[in-house]
Structures are given as structure tokens and as C-alpha cells.
């Protein structure tokens, strides 16, 4: 396939414009705010010893207990 200079420049310009649009905030998904999960399995030993105290410590760290 032979490509002439005009087609190459047109295709390159469209590709460049397309990549500029992809990175714009208009095409990006909105960021979710602050919901982070924690598996209690990761603190299983502490939960066995003192479940209520472990949950209170997590609340002090900033985790919201639902």
C-alpha cells in the first residue's frame, strides 16, 4: 500500500488530536471519593483477641465502620 504525503499528514494530525482528547477531563470518568475497604482478615489475630478494641482502633485510623 502506497501512502502519499497528504494522507500521511492528515492521518497523523487526526491521531494526534485523538490522543489529546483521550487525556482530557471531558472523556475521563469522575473520580470516586474516599471509599476504601478493609478486609478484617488482614487483622484477624487482633480481632480474635479484642474485636471491639480492634474496630475502635480502625475508626481512629480513619476507616468508617458501616
Short mmCIF file of C-alpha atoms in Angstrom, two decimals:
data_model
loop_
_atom_site.label_atom_id
_atom_site.label_comp_id
_atom_site.label_asym_id
_atom_site.label_seq_id
_atom_site.Cartn_x
_atom_site.Cartn_y
_atom_site.Cartn_z
CA UNK A 1 0.00 0.00 0.00
CA UNK A 2 1.37 3.36 -1.02
CA UNK A 3 0.63 6.37 1.14
CA UNK A 4 1.13 9.84 -0.19
CA UNK A 5 2.34 12.72 1.92
CA UNK A 6 -1.08 14.40 2.19
CA UNK A 7 -2.76 11.24 3.54
CA UNK A 8 0.10 10.67 5.99
CA UNK A 9 -0.13 14.22 7.38
CA UNK A 10 -3.94 14.06 7.63
CA UNK A 11 -3.83 10.70 9.44
CA UNK A 12 -1.08 11.88 11.79
CA UNK A 13 -2.98 15.06 12.65
CA UNK A 14 -6.15 13.09 13.41
CA UNK A 15 -4.24 10.63 15.57
CA UNK A 16 -2.59 13.47 17.49
CA UNK A 17 -5.92 15.23 18.00
CA UNK A 18 -7.49 11.97 19.15
CA UNK A 19 -4.82 11.33 21.77
CA UNK A 20 -5.16 14.88 23.04
CA UNK A 21 -8.91 14.34 23.50
CA UNK A 22 -8.46 10.99 25.27
CA UNK A 23 -6.42 12.65 28.03
CA UNK A 24 -8.89 15.47 28.55
CA UNK A 25 -11.14 15.58 31.62
CA UNK A 26 -14.19 15.51 29.35
CA UNK A 27 -13.56 11.90 28.45
CA UNK A 28 -12.37 10.74 31.88
CA UNK A 29 -14.64 9.04 34.39
CA UNK A 30 -15.34 11.04 37.55
CA UNK A 31 -13.12 10.14 40.46
CA UNK A 32 -14.73 8.41 43.38
CA UNK A 33 -14.15 9.99 46.75
CA UNK A 34 -12.80 8.28 49.78
CA UNK A 35 -14.41 4.86 49.95
CA UNK A 36 -11.70 2.39 50.91
CA UNK A 37 -12.44 -1.12 52.04
CA UNK A 38 -10.58 -3.20 54.55
CA UNK A 39 -10.74 -6.94 54.88
CA UNK A 40 -10.94 -7.85 58.54
CA UNK A 41 -8.97 -10.95 57.62
CA UNK A 42 -5.92 -8.68 57.48
CA UNK A 43 -6.30 -8.02 61.23
CA UNK A 44 -7.61 -11.48 62.12
CA UNK A 45 -5.23 -12.01 65.05
CA UNK A 46 -6.21 -8.71 66.65
CA UNK A 47 -9.90 -9.46 66.05
CA UNK A 48 -9.55 -12.78 67.89
CA UNK A 49 -8.01 -11.06 70.91
CA UNK A 50 -10.19 -7.94 71.16
CA UNK A 51 -12.87 -7.44 68.47
CA UNK A 52 -14.34 -4.21 69.82
CA UNK A 53 -10.95 -2.67 70.55
CA UNK A 54 -9.75 -3.58 67.06
CA UNK A 55 -12.74 -1.86 65.46
CA UNK A 56 -12.20 1.22 67.64
CA UNK A 57 -8.56 1.38 66.53
CA UNK A 58 -9.64 1.19 62.90
CA UNK A 59 -12.09 4.04 63.49
CA UNK A 60 -9.26 6.12 65.00
CA UNK A 61 -7.19 5.47 61.85
CA UNK A 62 -9.98 6.97 59.77
CA UNK A 63 -11.84 3.94 58.49
CA UNK A 64 -15.60 4.40 58.51
CA UNK A 65 -17.34 1.43 60.02
CA UNK A 66 -20.63 0.63 58.34
#
